Amino acid sequence: MGYAVGLMSGTSLDGVDAALVDISGENEKTKVQLVAFETYSIPAETLKRINQVLSIEESNVERICSLNVELGYLFSDAVKQICQKAESETEELEFVASHGQTIYHLPNPGHQQFSSTLQIGESAVICEETKTTVVSNFRERDMANGGQGAPIVPYSEYVLYRDEKRTRLLQNIGGIGNVTVIPKNANLNQLIAFDTGPGNMIIDELCRYFYQKEYDHGGAYAALGTVNQELLAELMAHPFISKSYPKTTGREDFGNEFTKQLLAKWPMAANDLIATVTEFTAASIAENLKPFIDSETDLIVAGGGSYNGTLIQMLKAQLPDVHVVIQEDIGYSSEAKEAIAMTILGNQTLHHKPSNVPSATGAKNSVILGKITYYN
Amino acid sequence: MGYAVGLMSGTSLDGVDAALVDISGENEKTKVQLVAFETYSIPAETLKRINQVLSIEESNVERICSLNVELGYLFSDAVKQICQKAESETEELEFVASHGQTIYHLPNPGHQQFSSTLQIGESAVICEETKTTVVSNFRERDMANGGQGAPIVPYSEYVLYRDEKRTRLLQNIGGIGNVTVIPKNANLNQLIAFDTGPGNMIIDELCRYFYQKEYDHGGAYAALGTVNQELLAELMAHPFISKSYPKTTGREDFGNEFTKQLLAKWPMAANDLIATVTEFTAASIAENLKPFIDSETDLIVAGGGSYNGTLIQMLKAQLPDVHVVIQEDIGYSSEAKEAIAMTILGNQTLHHKPSNVPSATGAKNSVILGKITYYN
């Protein structure tokens, strides 16, 4: 094929990830080479407006309508900048694959509600601004097929990480934790993937609350604290942790509301609380991964959480028989993982090929994900 | 190509229009034959939820997320039913072209807002339910190219109505009135199209208020009333009426708020008020069309308003030198017009061909409209 840009803007709102790749082939024969990667920060004013539409109380149809286009321009800028960094032109791209900003995810609808998800960041704006065909909105079709629309990266992980002799557990720690299990010598139907529970979401929220910091840099605060076992036991009793897969979670379960209640109920020293919720992330991951571990297992940790040394130590302690590595150490940049994944999915879409993993999402069938906005 | 279904669900919320057509060719050589048409009513509960998300106060991100999918199912049912009526299967369709329900249109953004539009009715749901490729979201690309995203039907009108010897004014009277001017022997760049002002929106709202009826059947109420010239003059002074094209309007200008203020300021007999706003629709159309009229001009009226006999009489009186016909009398069903237009646009998209009309929307270029959700 040629050059493509993958864009990911996650629930943690820590920036727009842009990966410029060289991609060719399709299905199992897809080849991807990372050319350049960067995370572009979201301007404070835009961030404010994203947070408005994330809230039931502050969101409204006008704000969502306008922000959809505003984020289209933000994502376009990310494409332009990553191309500039690699000294190439956006017109030379074969396509842009954009995840979009998730502003709501409703996999388990209530009365008179429908199973649904909503990503914004207008593809027509990206198409127009970058003069490139855009593939977007990857989650909806899987949900329409009975899936949860998440996780979205397993197909790309299958293409990139499958090994004949070793079981590979790909644990991403973003706002939420999610894993893809690729058993040794697996075919696509044997993949299992699901959300494990909180990733950095609670940790970050506490750092903002106690220290006006966006996150626990390197896990320093957690390292200074002591885990409160009583609170940890209560956290681990959250029904999501022991729920069987496929399962997905988000801000609905572990967002601001959750942290607010935690602070109200457990008045503790800041670092002890941060240490405990960090252990909660590690323990909930370990609890969910244990059934898949054999003697030849690699745990490959990616996402912002892979830079939290305390969290990684806790994970190693929880899983002594597993070979734990940081994704960045074995090749692809940890941060670039999801943006690269978007290009693999977008490439499949342009070839009219499926890229969901039914065993991971719970969908009935393999289906083509995404919508295409053709530039020409 | 083959069979396709076009779906239109307009701002008047009077149902989902579904047109099953046989379509072939592309660009000027597109051939369309209407096979079956029907308007399917929107269930009361769904209608309630649409009205919620149309309102700044009652809309929120969760409601919009869920309703997007709910309307996807509603539109899928319309496709299934129109195919059943024609004794065919949805799997035999080449594509579905869905306009979606407009829940917001912001062509003239305020401070910290972006020029944008928002149509919902998830294409992935329609794709999955009908086992057919879907083209959707036709307005965004035109807006990203500097256009107003409206009007959307002129390209199809050019294909269907261009005449070498006669100027044709295609006036649609839905909730809003809009016209496409096709000068005799025109090329695509010579088309002019814009919203003329209110269509049935104020009339309908008054019928609901005074009579708990959805509309003025045949114009009977208006026929019994007397036009108040003072009020008419005030209405005609609305800045939108004399604004130069391209221009678009909607509920923002002539919706519930407008009618509420009208009722408060002008306490009159019900039928006199209905007669006056009906004349307002006729006069605002006439005022906007006058510059384009020559000795060989046809005014072809379509939309729900074409069945309002009083409104048609008023239009004829306003434009004595024009040959006024109802679209239904010259071929295509008046109601089916916009749904058929969607199939012409969708067909262009699937051929990677443009279908906006820059002279109508104000866009800088001819661009490919829409997003494609491939079934296979």
CSV table of N, CA and C in Angstrom, one decimal, chain A residues 45 48-49 53-57 59-62 64-70 73 103-106 112-118 122-125 127-129 136-137 140-141 143-145 349 352 364-365 367-368 370-376, chain B residues 45 48-49 53-57 59-62 64-70 73 103-106 112-118 122-125 127-129 136-137 140-141 143-145 349 352 364-365 367-368 370-376:
chain,number,residue,atom,x,y,z
A,45,GLU,N,-8.5,24.9,26.1
A,45,GLU,CA,-9.9,25.2,25.8
A,45,GLU,C,-10.7,24.1,25.2
A,48,LYS,N,-11.4,21.5,27.8
A,48,LYS,CA,-12.6,21.9,28.6
A,48,LYS,C,-13.9,21.5,27.9
A,49,ARG,N,-13.9,21.7,26.6
A,49,ARG,CA,-15.1,21.4,25.9
A,49,ARG,C,-15.3,19.9,25.8
A,53,VAL,N,-18.7,17.7,27.2
A,53,VAL,CA,-19.6,16.8,26.5
A,53,VAL,C,-19.5,15.4,27.1
A,54,LEU,N,-18.4,15.1,27.9
A,54,LEU,CA,-18.4,13.8,28.6
A,54,LEU,C,-19.4,13.7,29.8
A,55,SER,N,-19.9,14.9,30.2
A,55,SER,CA,-20.7,14.9,31.4
A,55,SER,C,-22.2,14.9,30.9
A,56,ILE,N,-23.0,14.1,31.6
A,56,ILE,CA,-24.4,14.1,31.3
A,56,ILE,C,-25.0,15.5,31.5
A,57,GLU,N,-24.6,16.1,32.6
A,57,GLU,CA,-25.2,17.4,32.9
A,57,GLU,C,-24.8,18.5,32.0
A,59,SER,N,-23.3,18.2,28.8
A,59,SER,CA,-23.3,18.0,27.4
A,59,SER,C,-24.7,18.4,26.8
A,60,ASN,N,-24.7,18.8,25.6
A,60,ASN,CA,-25.9,19.0,24.9
A,60,ASN,C,-25.6,18.9,23.4
A,61,VAL,N,-26.7,18.9,22.6
A,61,VAL,CA,-26.6,18.6,21.2
A,61,VAL,C,-25.7,19.6,20.4
A,62,GLU,N,-25.8,20.9,20.8
A,62,GLU,CA,-25.1,21.9,20.2
A,62,GLU,C,-23.6,21.7,20.4
A,64,ILE,N,-22.0,19.0,21.3
A,64,ILE,CA,-21.5,17.8,20.6
A,64,ILE,C,-21.3,18.1,19.1
A,65,CYS,N,-22.3,18.7,18.5
A,65,CYS,CA,-22.2,19.0,17.1
A,65,CYS,C,-21.0,19.8,16.7
A,66,SER,N,-20.7,20.9,17.5
A,66,SER,CA,-19.6,21.7,17.2
A,66,SER,C,-18.2,21.1,17.6
A,67,LEU,N,-18.2,20.3,18.7
A,67,LEU,CA,-16.9,19.7,19.1
A,67,LEU,C,-16.5,18.6,18.1
A,68,ASN,N,-17.5,17.9,17.5
A,68,ASN,CA,-17.2,16.9,16.5
A,68,ASN,C,-16.3,17.5,15.4
A,69,VAL,N,-16.6,18.7,15.0
A,69,VAL,CA,-15.8,19.3,13.9
A,69,VAL,C,-14.5,19.9,14.5
A,70,GLU,N,-14.6,20.5,15.7
A,70,GLU,CA,-13.4,21.0,16.3
A,70,GLU,C,-12.3,19.9,16.5
A,73,TYR,N,-10.5,19.1,13.3
A,73,TYR,CA,-9.4,20.0,13.0
A,73,TYR,C,-8.2,19.6,13.9
A,103,ILE,N,-16.9,9.7,23.4
A,103,ILE,CA,-17.6,10.6,24.4
A,103,ILE,C,-18.7,9.8,25.2
A,104,TYR,N,-19.0,8.6,24.7
A,104,TYR,CA,-19.9,7.8,25.5
A,104,TYR,C,-19.8,6.3,25.0
A,105,HIS,N,-19.9,5.4,25.9
A,105,HIS,CA,-19.9,4.0,25.6
A,105,HIS,C,-20.9,3.3,26.5
A,106,LEU,N,-21.9,2.7,25.8
A,106,LEU,CA,-23.1,2.2,26.5
A,106,LEU,C,-23.3,0.7,26.1
A,112,GLN,N,-35.2,1.3,27.8
A,112,GLN,CA,-35.4,2.2,26.6
A,112,GLN,C,-34.1,2.8,26.1
A,113,GLN,N,-33.0,2.1,26.4
A,113,GLN,CA,-31.8,2.5,25.8
A,113,GLN,C,-31.3,1.4,24.8
A,114,PHE,N,-30.3,1.8,24.0
A,114,PHE,CA,-29.8,0.8,23.0
A,114,PHE,C,-28.3,0.7,23.2
A,115,SER,N,-27.8,-0.5,23.0
A,115,SER,CA,-26.3,-0.8,23.1
A,115,SER,C,-25.6,0.1,22.0
A,116,SER,N,-24.7,1.0,22.5
A,116,SER,CA,-24.2,2.0,21.6
A,116,SER,C,-22.9,2.6,22.1
A,117,THR,N,-22.3,3.3,21.2
A,117,THR,CA,-21.0,3.9,21.5
A,117,THR,C,-20.9,5.2,20.6
A,118,LEU,N,-20.2,6.2,21.1
A,118,LEU,CA,-20.2,7.4,20.3
A,118,LEU,C,-18.7,8.0,20.3
A,122,GLU,N,-14.7,14.7,13.4
A,122,GLU,CA,-15.3,14.5,12.0
A,122,GLU,C,-14.3,14.1,11.0
A,123,SER,N,-14.6,12.9,10.4
A,123,SER,CA,-13.7,12.3,9.4
A,123,SER,C,-13.7,13.2,8.1
A,124,ALA,N,-14.8,13.8,7.8
A,124,ALA,CA,-14.8,14.6,6.6
A,124,ALA,C,-13.9,15.9,6.7
A,125,VAL,N,-13.7,16.3,7.9
A,125,VAL,CA,-12.8,17.5,8.1
A,125,VAL,C,-11.4,17.0,8.0
A,127,CYS,N,-10.4,14.4,6.2
A,127,CYS,CA,-10.2,14.1,4.8
A,127,CYS,C,-9.9,15.4,4.0
A,128,GLU,N,-10.7,16.4,4.2
A,128,GLU,CA,-10.6,17.7,3.5
A,128,GLU,C,-9.2,18.4,3.9
A,129,GLU,N,-8.9,18.4,5.1
A,129,GLU,CA,-7.7,19.1,5.6
A,129,GLU,C,-6.4,18.4,5.2
A,136,SER,N,-12.8,5.7,9.7
A,136,SER,CA,-13.1,6.1,11.1
A,136,SER,C,-14.2,5.3,11.7
A,137,ASN,N,-14.6,5.5,12.9
A,137,ASN,CA,-15.7,4.9,13.5
A,137,ASN,C,-15.7,3.3,13.5
A,140,GLU,N,-18.7,0.8,15.9
A,140,GLU,CA,-20.2,0.6,15.8
A,140,GLU,C,-20.6,-0.7,15.1
A,141,ARG,N,-19.9,-1.1,14.1
A,141,ARG,CA,-20.3,-2.3,13.4
A,141,ARG,C,-20.2,-3.5,14.2
A,143,MET,N,-20.6,-3.6,17.4
A,143,MET,CA,-21.7,-3.6,18.4
A,143,MET,C,-23.0,-3.9,17.7
A,144,ALA,N,-23.2,-3.5,16.4
A,144,ALA,CA,-24.4,-3.8,15.7
A,144,ALA,C,-24.5,-5.3,15.4
A,145,ASN,N,-23.3,-6.0,15.5
A,145,ASN,CA,-23.3,-7.4,15.3
A,145,ASN,C,-23.3,-8.2,16.6
A,349,THR,N,-10.2,-2.3,6.4
A,349,THR,CA,-11.4,-1.7,6.0
A,349,THR,C,-11.3,-1.4,4.5
A,352,HIS,N,-11.8,-4.1,2.3
A,352,HIS,CA,-13.1,-4.8,2.6
A,352,HIS,C,-12.9,-6.1,3.4
A,364,LYS,N,-21.1,-11.8,16.9
A,364,LYS,CA,-21.5,-13.0,16.3
A,364,LYS,C,-20.6,-13.4,15.2
A,365,ASN,N,-20.1,-12.4,14.4
A,365,ASN,CA,-19.3,-12.7,13.2
A,365,ASN,C,-18.1,-11.8,13.1
A,367,VAL,N,-16.6,-9.1,11.0
A,367,VAL,CA,-17.3,-8.1,10.1
A,367,VAL,C,-16.2,-7.0,9.8
A,368,ILE,N,-16.5,-6.2,8.7
A,368,ILE,CA,-15.7,-5.1,8.3
A,368,ILE,C,-16.0,-4.0,9.3
A,370,GLY,N,-15.6,0.1,10.6
A,370,GLY,CA,-15.3,1.4,10.1
A,370,GLY,C,-16.1,1.9,9.0
A,371,LYS,N,-16.0,3.2,8.8
A,371,LYS,CA,-16.7,4.0,7.7
A,371,LYS,C,-15.5,4.6,6.9
A,372,ILE,N,-15.7,4.7,5.6
A,372,ILE,CA,-14.7,5.3,4.7
A,372,ILE,C,-15.2,6.6,4.2
A,373,THR,N,-14.4,7.6,4.3
A,373,THR,CA,-14.6,8.9,3.7
A,373,THR,C,-13.6,9.1,2.6
A,374,TYR,N,-14.0,8.9,1.4
A,374,TYR,CA,-13.0,8.9,0.3
A,374,TYR,C,-12.6,10.4,-0.1
A,375,TYR,N,-11.3,10.6,-0.2
A,375,TYR,CA,-10.9,11.9,-0.7
A,375,TYR,C,-11.1,12.0,-2.2
A,376,ASN,N,-10.7,10.9,-2.9
A,376,ASN,CA,-10.9,10.9,-4.4
A,376,ASN,C,-11.1,9.4,-4.9
B,45,GLU,N,-42.8,6.8,21.2
B,45,GLU,CA,-41.7,6.8,22.2
B,45,GLU,C,-40.4,7.3,21.5
B,48,LYS,N,-40.6,11.0,20.9
B,48,LYS,CA,-40.3,11.7,22.2
B,48,LYS,C,-38.8,11.9,22.4
B,49,ARG,N,-38.1,10.8,22.2
B,49,ARG,CA,-36.6,10.8,22.4
B,49,ARG,C,-35.9,11.7,21.3
B,53,VAL,N,-33.5,15.1,22.1
B,53,VAL,CA,-32.2,15.4,21.7
B,53,VAL,C,-32.1,16.7,20.8
B,54,LEU,N,-33.3,17.1,20.3
B,54,LEU,CA,-33.3,18.3,19.5
B,54,LEU,C,-33.2,19.6,20.4
B,55,SER,N,-33.5,19.4,21.7
B,55,SER,CA,-33.5,20.5,22.6
B,55,SER,C,-32.2,20.7,23.3
B,56,ILE,N,-31.7,21.9,23.4
B,56,ILE,CA,-30.5,22.1,24.1
B,56,ILE,C,-30.6,21.7,25.6
B,57,GLU,N,-31.7,22.0,26.2
B,57,GLU,CA,-31.9,21.7,27.6
B,57,GLU,C,-32.0,20.2,27.9
B,59,SER,N,-31.2,17.6,25.7
B,59,SER,CA,-30.3,16.6,25.1
B,59,SER,C,-29.1,16.4,26.0
B,60,ASN,N,-28.5,15.2,25.9
B,60,ASN,CA,-27.2,15.0,26.6
B,60,ASN,C,-26.5,13.8,25.8
B,61,VAL,N,-25.3,13.6,26.2
B,61,VAL,CA,-24.4,12.7,25.4
B,61,VAL,C,-25.0,11.3,25.5
B,62,GLU,N,-25.5,10.9,26.6
B,62,GLU,CA,-26.1,9.5,26.7
B,62,GLU,C,-27.3,9.3,25.8
B,64,ILE,N,-28.1,11.0,23.1
B,64,ILE,CA,-27.7,11.1,21.7
B,64,ILE,C,-27.0,9.7,21.3
B,65,CYS,N,-26.1,9.2,22.1
B,65,CYS,CA,-25.4,7.9,21.9
B,65,CYS,C,-26.4,6.8,21.6
B,66,SER,N,-27.4,6.7,22.5
B,66,SER,CA,-28.4,5.6,22.4
B,66,SER,C,-29.3,5.8,21.2
B,67,LEU,N,-29.8,7.1,21.0
B,67,LEU,CA,-30.8,7.4,20.0
B,67,LEU,C,-30.2,7.1,18.6
B,68,ASN,N,-28.9,7.4,18.4
B,68,ASN,CA,-28.2,7.1,17.2
B,68,ASN,C,-28.4,5.7,16.7
B,69,VAL,N,-28.3,4.8,17.7
B,69,VAL,CA,-28.5,3.4,17.3
B,69,VAL,C,-30.0,3.0,17.2
B,70,GLU,N,-30.8,3.6,18.1
B,70,GLU,CA,-32.3,3.4,18.0
B,70,GLU,C,-32.8,3.8,16.6
B,73,TYR,N,-31.9,1.3,13.9
B,73,TYR,CA,-32.9,0.2,13.8
B,73,TYR,C,-34.2,0.6,13.1
B,103,ILE,N,-30.1,16.4,13.9
B,103,ILE,CA,-30.4,16.8,15.3
B,103,ILE,C,-29.8,18.2,15.6
B,104,TYR,N,-28.9,18.6,14.7
B,104,TYR,CA,-28.4,20.0,14.9
B,104,TYR,C,-27.7,20.4,13.6
B,105,HIS,N,-27.9,21.7,13.3
B,105,HIS,CA,-27.2,22.3,12.1
B,105,HIS,C,-26.7,23.7,12.5
B,106,LEU,N,-25.4,23.9,12.4
B,106,LEU,CA,-24.8,25.1,12.9
B,106,LEU,C,-23.9,25.7,11.8
B,112,GLN,N,-16.2,30.5,19.7
B,112,GLN,CA,-15.7,29.2,20.2
B,112,GLN,C,-16.5,28.0,19.7
B,113,GLN,N,-17.3,28.3,18.6
B,113,GLN,CA,-18.0,27.2,18.0
B,113,GLN,C,-17.5,27.0,16.6
B,114,PHE,N,-17.8,25.8,16.0
B,114,PHE,CA,-17.3,25.4,14.7
B,114,PHE,C,-18.5,25.2,13.7
B,115,SER,N,-18.4,25.6,12.5
B,115,SER,CA,-19.4,25.3,11.5
B,115,SER,C,-19.6,23.8,11.4
B,116,SER,N,-20.8,23.3,11.7
B,116,SER,CA,-21.0,21.9,11.8
B,116,SER,C,-22.5,21.5,11.7
B,117,THR,N,-22.7,20.2,11.5
B,117,THR,CA,-24.0,19.6,11.4
B,117,THR,C,-24.0,18.2,12.0
B,118,LEU,N,-25.1,17.7,12.4
B,118,LEU,CA,-25.1,16.4,13.1
B,118,LEU,C,-26.3,15.6,12.7
B,122,GLU,N,-27.4,5.3,13.1
B,122,GLU,CA,-26.2,4.6,12.9
B,122,GLU,C,-26.1,3.7,11.6
B,123,SER,N,-25.2,4.1,10.7
B,123,SER,CA,-25.1,3.3,9.4
B,123,SER,C,-24.7,1.9,9.6
B,124,ALA,N,-23.9,1.6,10.6
B,124,ALA,CA,-23.4,0.3,10.9
B,124,ALA,C,-24.6,-0.6,11.3
B,125,VAL,N,-25.5,-0.1,11.9
B,125,VAL,CA,-26.7,-0.9,12.3
B,125,VAL,C,-27.5,-1.2,11.0
B,127,CYS,N,-26.4,-1.3,8.0
B,127,CYS,CA,-25.6,-2.3,7.3
B,127,CYS,C,-25.8,-3.7,7.8
B,128,GLU,N,-25.7,-3.8,9.1
B,128,GLU,CA,-25.8,-5.2,9.7
B,128,GLU,C,-27.2,-5.7,9.5
B,129,GLU,N,-28.2,-4.9,9.8
B,129,GLU,CA,-29.6,-5.4,9.8
B,129,GLU,C,-30.1,-5.7,8.3
B,136,SER,N,-23.8,7.2,4.1
B,136,SER,CA,-24.5,8.0,5.0
B,136,SER,C,-23.7,9.3,5.2
B,137,ASN,N,-24.3,10.2,6.0
B,137,ASN,CA,-23.6,11.5,6.4
B,137,ASN,C,-23.1,12.3,5.2
B,140,GLU,N,-21.4,16.6,5.8
B,140,GLU,CA,-20.2,17.0,6.5
B,140,GLU,C,-19.1,17.5,5.6
B,141,ARG,N,-18.9,16.7,4.5
B,141,ARG,CA,-17.7,17.0,3.7
B,141,ARG,C,-17.9,18.4,3.0
B,143,MET,N,-19.4,20.9,4.2
B,143,MET,CA,-19.2,21.9,5.2
B,143,MET,C,-17.7,22.0,5.5
B,144,ALA,N,-17.0,20.9,5.5
B,144,ALA,CA,-15.5,20.9,5.7
B,144,ALA,C,-14.8,21.6,4.5
B,145,ASN,N,-15.5,21.7,3.4
B,145,ASN,CA,-15.0,22.4,2.2
B,145,ASN,C,-15.4,23.8,2.1
B,349,THR,N,-21.2,8.5,-4.5
B,349,THR,CA,-20.2,8.2,-3.5
B,349,THR,C,-19.5,6.9,-3.8
B,352,HIS,N,-17.0,7.1,-6.2
B,352,HIS,CA,-16.0,8.1,-5.9
B,352,HIS,C,-16.2,9.3,-6.7
B,364,LYS,N,-16.1,25.4,-1.7
B,364,LYS,CA,-15.1,25.9,-2.6
B,364,LYS,C,-15.0,24.9,-3.9
B,365,ASN,N,-15.2,23.6,-3.6
B,365,ASN,CA,-15.0,22.6,-4.7
B,365,ASN,C,-16.1,21.6,-4.8
B,367,VAL,N,-16.9,18.0,-4.3
B,367,VAL,CA,-16.3,17.0,-3.4
B,367,VAL,C,-17.2,15.7,-3.3
B,368,ILE,N,-16.5,14.6,-3.0
B,368,ILE,CA,-17.3,13.4,-2.8
B,368,ILE,C,-18.0,13.5,-1.4
B,370,GLY,N,-20.4,12.0,1.8
B,370,GLY,CA,-20.8,10.8,2.5
B,370,GLY,C,-19.7,9.9,2.9
B,371,LYS,N,-20.1,9.0,3.8
B,371,LYS,CA,-19.2,7.9,4.4
B,371,LYS,C,-19.8,6.6,4.0
B,372,ILE,N,-18.9,5.6,3.7
B,372,ILE,CA,-19.4,4.3,3.2
B,372,ILE,C,-19.1,3.3,4.3
B,373,THR,N,-20.1,2.5,4.7
B,373,THR,CA,-20.0,1.4,5.6
B,373,THR,C,-20.2,0.2,4.7
B,374,TYR,N,-19.1,-0.5,4.4
B,374,TYR,CA,-19.2,-1.7,3.5
B,374,TYR,C,-19.7,-2.9,4.2
B,375,TYR,N,-20.7,-3.6,3.6
B,375,TYR,CA,-21.2,-4.8,4.2
B,375,TYR,C,-20.2,-5.9,3.9
B,376,ASN,N,-19.7,-5.9,2.6
B,376,ASN,CA,-18.7,-7.0,2.2
B,376,ASN,C,-17.8,-6.4,1.1
